[in-house]
């Protein structure tokens, strides 16, 4: 059976906060360090003192509530109301019988000992191959000793299976009872208004961190903007390869900044700048043709309408064939139909007749020639 | 000087003795009588027995003694020569030979010769007509026949009169009647009969006693396979191709002998090697070119005589034609003295043609300038393709005329200038009626062993991509299936 430590870990697994991980990753990606042999260390944050204190609070283990209340009373930073409340609670604690207090101490000690392994930071072994020795924390069962059957319970795998079923049923319940309620929140589709020209696209990975979730894309049609024809043309030329002539749409994306909002703001500013430049009459780029080399128009081949075999078409074809057959028949009766095989046979017959008249040299019989 | 070197000075120089090798040690060590220098070796020189046959010194070099190292595992055994190899040019002549008749083919009884307006008559559409003997000779002289065409299968060379050919002949005839010059390009897909259209136009011209100047292959002028030389006193420098022009002059002379004999020069040409006085027949002028050196001046004199205005009554109409237009619409493979590539239009003969095609030269008695594109052997010429597409769209009065790609660099302004106002005829497949006439001719010649009814015609017509003539030949005539 699972040891208490593993049991605890399983309990903790669901409530593990993800925010720390995420900030760490972001910090890493934004910090571009030079080539160096020293280890990377984050810069000390502003409120280091407060951070340190919080760290201490976590590090120190109180054996019972009395100890905790004592430190709280002694603490100078605590407001008076809290201190008085703590003093009152401390008096209550002192009234608790001493064996109960000792039991508390023992329990705390036990939990502390059992959970010591968990609290130790897991460091990957240096010479391990892809950290194969590391236990996989995402597995439902703990891998250690799960195949030992102790005749008091079903196996860990069975428990895991049951857990899985519970999960399925939970989601099924949600789907049946709670999802339909979502329709109450549905809003009717409003087509974009005249002045809502820009269409933004965002990406979300449902709360998970992803390097692409900051990307924002804006699309707009130059015709929708309040611009004259030459200004629109200039805008298209400014957009360069971001202009799609088939859809008549300019599409720009940005993932330069860390947050979605920053990227969106940048795009908005950029579009404003482009419009302002397009409106600027000093140079309208009249000498530069619109460059569409980036876009290959793929011809859409469609089945020709005339080729569909409709009833009418079938009749038409049938009539034409009939006419051709009649024409052939007529020619055949007239004898004007040309037949290649017949022609050759006739020619061969006439050629034999010609061959017989080959002149023979005088003084020699035909037999003698042989 | 050492004694051997002194002695060598007395020996009469010959190919066997190394003339000067003072630094090499081997000759010094070798006796004088030893003919060949010793090969590089670390062993002492052993005087080999001289083979009296090898005394000449030429031929085989060093022969290695002892066991030989075989490098390849499988050595090819030398193939014993089987008879004499063909002489230079013999293979090409065999490849390019043109056979115009087949005695084994059955003569077609209803085949008629083409009359003077046979090709311009709309009644002859979808009929096969034979070329008269005289015109055959003329066409052969002007190299209008091509080895890829199936002349050698039939008793007599004959032509299918198509709708397009009647259209073309009518256009030519109209322009000749109005004493104008028709400028036209024949284009179309592969094996649709573009060269054949030129041949028909030439046949028409010969039948009507016009003068025909035909350049059979544009590529012969621009692929740097014939000699060239700059023409003095030209700016920018133009280049003549004397050998080719001499050949062309001779073919013009042979093809148009009768008419040239009846046409006389207007002015004298004292600059030619043979002094030509006024009122000399043009045939004599052609004969003045005996060597490549005098070919270009003679050709120029002939051209000036033919295009001289003011004597319209005496000059016959002229047909100038060229096959393989793409080759003359690009930068040629010739190099100038500065090793820059010469534009095709700087070659004098090509320029003469393109000027006429562009409309700079008008024939006094009218005529036509025809050019045919080629699809199998054609370099890419974007300007030509675009110009032809534009002309075609303009003539069809289409709404969308194709435009230049502003970001493409390969266009050629000179080519566009030439093709700015030409007419374009696009050839496609023939109609079923024409296909039937042709197949009946094939069957009557004994070359198609089938009954030519509607079914057979439709089958071959469809197989040939809606009646592309070359494909029909391939489907019906050139198969071994009998």
PDB file of N, CA and C in Angstrom, chain A residues 289-291 293 324 328 331-332 337-341 343-344 347, chain B residues 106 406-407 436 440 443-444 446 448-455:
ATOM      1  N   UNK A 289       5.093  50.267 -58.422  1.00  0.00           N
ATOM      2  CA  UNK A 289       3.887  49.457 -58.634  1.00  0.00           C
ATOM      3  C   UNK A 289       3.592  48.591 -57.406  1.00  0.00           C
ATOM      4  N   UNK A 290       2.343  48.226 -57.269  1.00  0.00           N
ATOM      5  CA  UNK A 290       1.943  47.382 -56.146  1.00  0.00           C
ATOM      6  C   UNK A 290       2.601  46.012 -56.322  1.00  0.00           C
ATOM      7  N   UNK A 291       3.326  45.606 -55.342  1.00  0.00           N
ATOM      8  CA  UNK A 291       4.101  44.361 -55.435  1.00  0.00           C
ATOM      9  C   UNK A 291       3.266  43.191 -54.926  1.00  0.00           C
ATOM     10  N   UNK A 293       4.244  39.912 -55.610  1.00  0.00           N
ATOM     11  CA  UNK A 293       5.021  38.704 -55.885  1.00  0.00           C
ATOM     12  C   UNK A 293       4.890  37.679 -54.773  1.00  0.00           C
ATOM     13  N   UNK A 324     -24.601  11.024 -87.817  1.00  0.00           N
ATOM     14  CA  UNK A 324     -23.312  10.577 -88.338  1.00  0.00           C
ATOM     15  C   UNK A 324     -23.412   9.157 -88.879  1.00  0.00           C
ATOM     16  N   UNK A 328     -22.748   7.843 -92.652  1.00  0.00           N
ATOM     17  CA  UNK A 328     -21.846   6.737 -92.993  1.00  0.00           C
ATOM     18  C   UNK A 328     -22.554   5.694 -93.843  1.00  0.00           C
ATOM     19  N   UNK A 331     -22.968   6.814 -97.316  1.00  0.00           N
ATOM     20  CA  UNK A 331     -21.700   6.728 -98.057  1.00  0.00           C
ATOM     21  C   UNK A 331     -21.401   5.293 -98.438  1.00  0.00           C
ATOM     22  N   UNK A 332     -21.745   4.390 -97.515  1.00  0.00           N
ATOM     23  CA  UNK A 332     -21.454   2.982 -97.773  1.00  0.00           C
ATOM     24  C   UNK A 332     -22.261   2.496 -98.981  1.00  0.00           C
ATOM     25  N   UNK A 337     -17.286   5.340 -99.209  1.00  0.00           N
ATOM     26  CA  UNK A 337     -16.630   5.166 -97.914  1.00  0.00           C
ATOM     27  C   UNK A 337     -15.243   4.555 -98.137  1.00  0.00           C
ATOM     28  N   UNK A 338     -14.210   5.202 -97.606  1.00  0.00           N
ATOM     29  CA  UNK A 338     -12.842   4.737 -97.846  1.00  0.00           C
ATOM     30  C   UNK A 338     -12.495   3.676 -96.810  1.00  0.00           C
ATOM     31  N   UNK A 339     -12.050   2.527 -97.302  1.00  0.00           N
ATOM     32  CA  UNK A 339     -11.629   1.456 -96.402  1.00  0.00           C
ATOM     33  C   UNK A 339     -10.157   1.149 -96.691  1.00  0.00           C
ATOM     34  N   UNK A 340      -9.326   1.309 -95.686  1.00  0.00           N
ATOM     35  CA  UNK A 340      -7.891   1.153 -95.875  1.00  0.00           C
ATOM     36  C   UNK A 340      -7.509  -0.253 -96.307  1.00  0.00           C
ATOM     37  N   UNK A 341      -8.100  -1.282 -95.670  1.00  0.00           N
ATOM     38  CA  UNK A 341      -7.727  -2.671 -95.955  1.00  0.00           C
ATOM     39  C   UNK A 341      -8.107  -3.030 -97.386  1.00  0.00           C
ATOM     40  N   UNK A 343      -8.535  -1.036 -99.892  1.00  0.00           N
ATOM     41  CA  UNK A 343      -7.686  -0.306-100.839  1.00  0.00           C
ATOM     42  C   UNK A 343      -6.389  -1.063-101.063  1.00  0.00           C
ATOM     43  N   UNK A 344      -5.816  -1.547 -99.959  1.00  0.00           N
ATOM     44  CA  UNK A 344      -4.528  -2.246-100.072  1.00  0.00           C
ATOM     45  C   UNK A 344      -4.697  -3.522-100.887  1.00  0.00           C
ATOM     46  N   UNK A 347      -5.033  -2.754-104.505  1.00  0.00           N
ATOM     47  CA  UNK A 347      -3.747  -2.309-105.047  1.00  0.00           C
ATOM     48  C   UNK A 347      -2.820  -3.489-105.270  1.00  0.00           C
TER      49      UNK A 347
ATOM     50  N   UNK B 106       0.106   3.662-102.205  1.00  0.00           N
ATOM     51  CA  UNK B 106      -0.872   3.557-103.287  1.00  0.00           C
ATOM     52  C   UNK B 106      -1.219   4.962-103.757  1.00  0.00           C
ATOM     53  N   UNK B 406       5.581  44.145 -63.410  1.00  0.00           N
ATOM     54  CA  UNK B 406       6.518  45.258 -63.162  1.00  0.00           C
ATOM     55  C   UNK B 406       7.773  44.847 -62.414  1.00  0.00           C
ATOM     56  N   UNK B 407       7.749  43.676 -61.776  1.00  0.00           N
ATOM     57  CA  UNK B 407       8.919  43.287 -60.996  1.00  0.00           C
ATOM     58  C   UNK B 407       9.740  42.206 -61.682  1.00  0.00           C
ATOM     59  N   UNK B 436     -11.481  14.098 -91.042  1.00  0.00           N
ATOM     60  CA  UNK B 436     -11.994  13.000 -91.857  1.00  0.00           C
ATOM     61  C   UNK B 436     -11.348  13.001 -93.243  1.00  0.00           C
ATOM     62  N   UNK B 440      -9.150   9.974 -94.678  1.00  0.00           N
ATOM     63  CA  UNK B 440      -9.522   9.303 -95.933  1.00  0.00           C
ATOM     64  C   UNK B 440      -8.327   9.260 -96.878  1.00  0.00           C
ATOM     65  N   UNK B 443      -6.026   6.554 -95.629  1.00  0.00           N
ATOM     66  CA  UNK B 443      -6.538   5.218 -95.920  1.00  0.00           C
ATOM     67  C   UNK B 443      -6.411   4.909 -97.403  1.00  0.00           C
ATOM     68  N   UNK B 444      -6.681   5.910 -98.220  1.00  0.00           N
ATOM     69  CA  UNK B 444      -6.597   5.692 -99.660  1.00  0.00           C
ATOM     70  C   UNK B 444      -5.157   5.484-100.102  1.00  0.00           C
ATOM     71  N   UNK B 446      -3.201   3.725 -98.390  1.00  0.00           N
ATOM     72  CA  UNK B 446      -2.821   2.436 -97.827  1.00  0.00           C
ATOM     73  C   UNK B 446      -2.028   2.556 -96.550  1.00  0.00           C
ATOM     74  N   UNK B 448      -3.419   3.696 -93.608  1.00  0.00           N
ATOM     75  CA  UNK B 448      -4.297   3.525 -92.451  1.00  0.00           C
ATOM     76  C   UNK B 448      -5.199   2.343 -92.738  1.00  0.00           C
ATOM     77  N   UNK B 449      -5.008   1.259 -92.029  1.00  0.00           N
ATOM     78  CA  UNK B 449      -5.781   0.043 -92.308  1.00  0.00           C
ATOM     79  C   UNK B 449      -7.044   0.057 -91.479  1.00  0.00           C
ATOM     80  N   UNK B 450      -7.966   0.881 -91.859  1.00  0.00           N
ATOM     81  CA  UNK B 450      -9.240   0.952 -91.141  1.00  0.00           C
ATOM     82  C   UNK B 450     -10.267   1.581 -92.058  1.00  0.00           C
ATOM     83  N   UNK B 451     -11.504   1.321 -91.733  1.00  0.00           N
ATOM     84  CA  UNK B 451     -12.577   1.984 -92.451  1.00  0.00           C
ATOM     85  C   UNK B 451     -12.733   3.375 -91.876  1.00  0.00           C
ATOM     86  N   UNK B 452     -12.685   4.367 -92.717  1.00  0.00           N
ATOM     87  CA  UNK B 452     -12.784   5.737 -92.211  1.00  0.00           C
ATOM     88  C   UNK B 452     -14.258   6.110 -92.120  1.00  0.00           C
ATOM     89  N   UNK B 453     -14.862   5.767 -90.989  1.00  0.00           N
ATOM     90  CA  UNK B 453     -16.239   6.206 -90.741  1.00  0.00           C
ATOM     91  C   UNK B 453     -16.208   7.162 -89.537  1.00  0.00           C
ATOM     92  N   UNK B 454     -17.419   7.585 -89.170  1.00  0.00           N
ATOM     93  CA  UNK B 454     -17.488   8.623 -88.136  1.00  0.00           C
ATOM     94  C   UNK B 454     -16.866   8.151 -86.821  1.00  0.00           C
ATOM     95  N   UNK B 455     -17.026   6.870 -86.550  1.00  0.00           N
ATOM     96  CA  UNK B 455     -16.511   6.339 -85.280  1.00  0.00           C
ATOM     97  C   UNK B 455     -14.989   6.422 -85.246  1.00  0.00           C
TER      98      UNK B 455
END
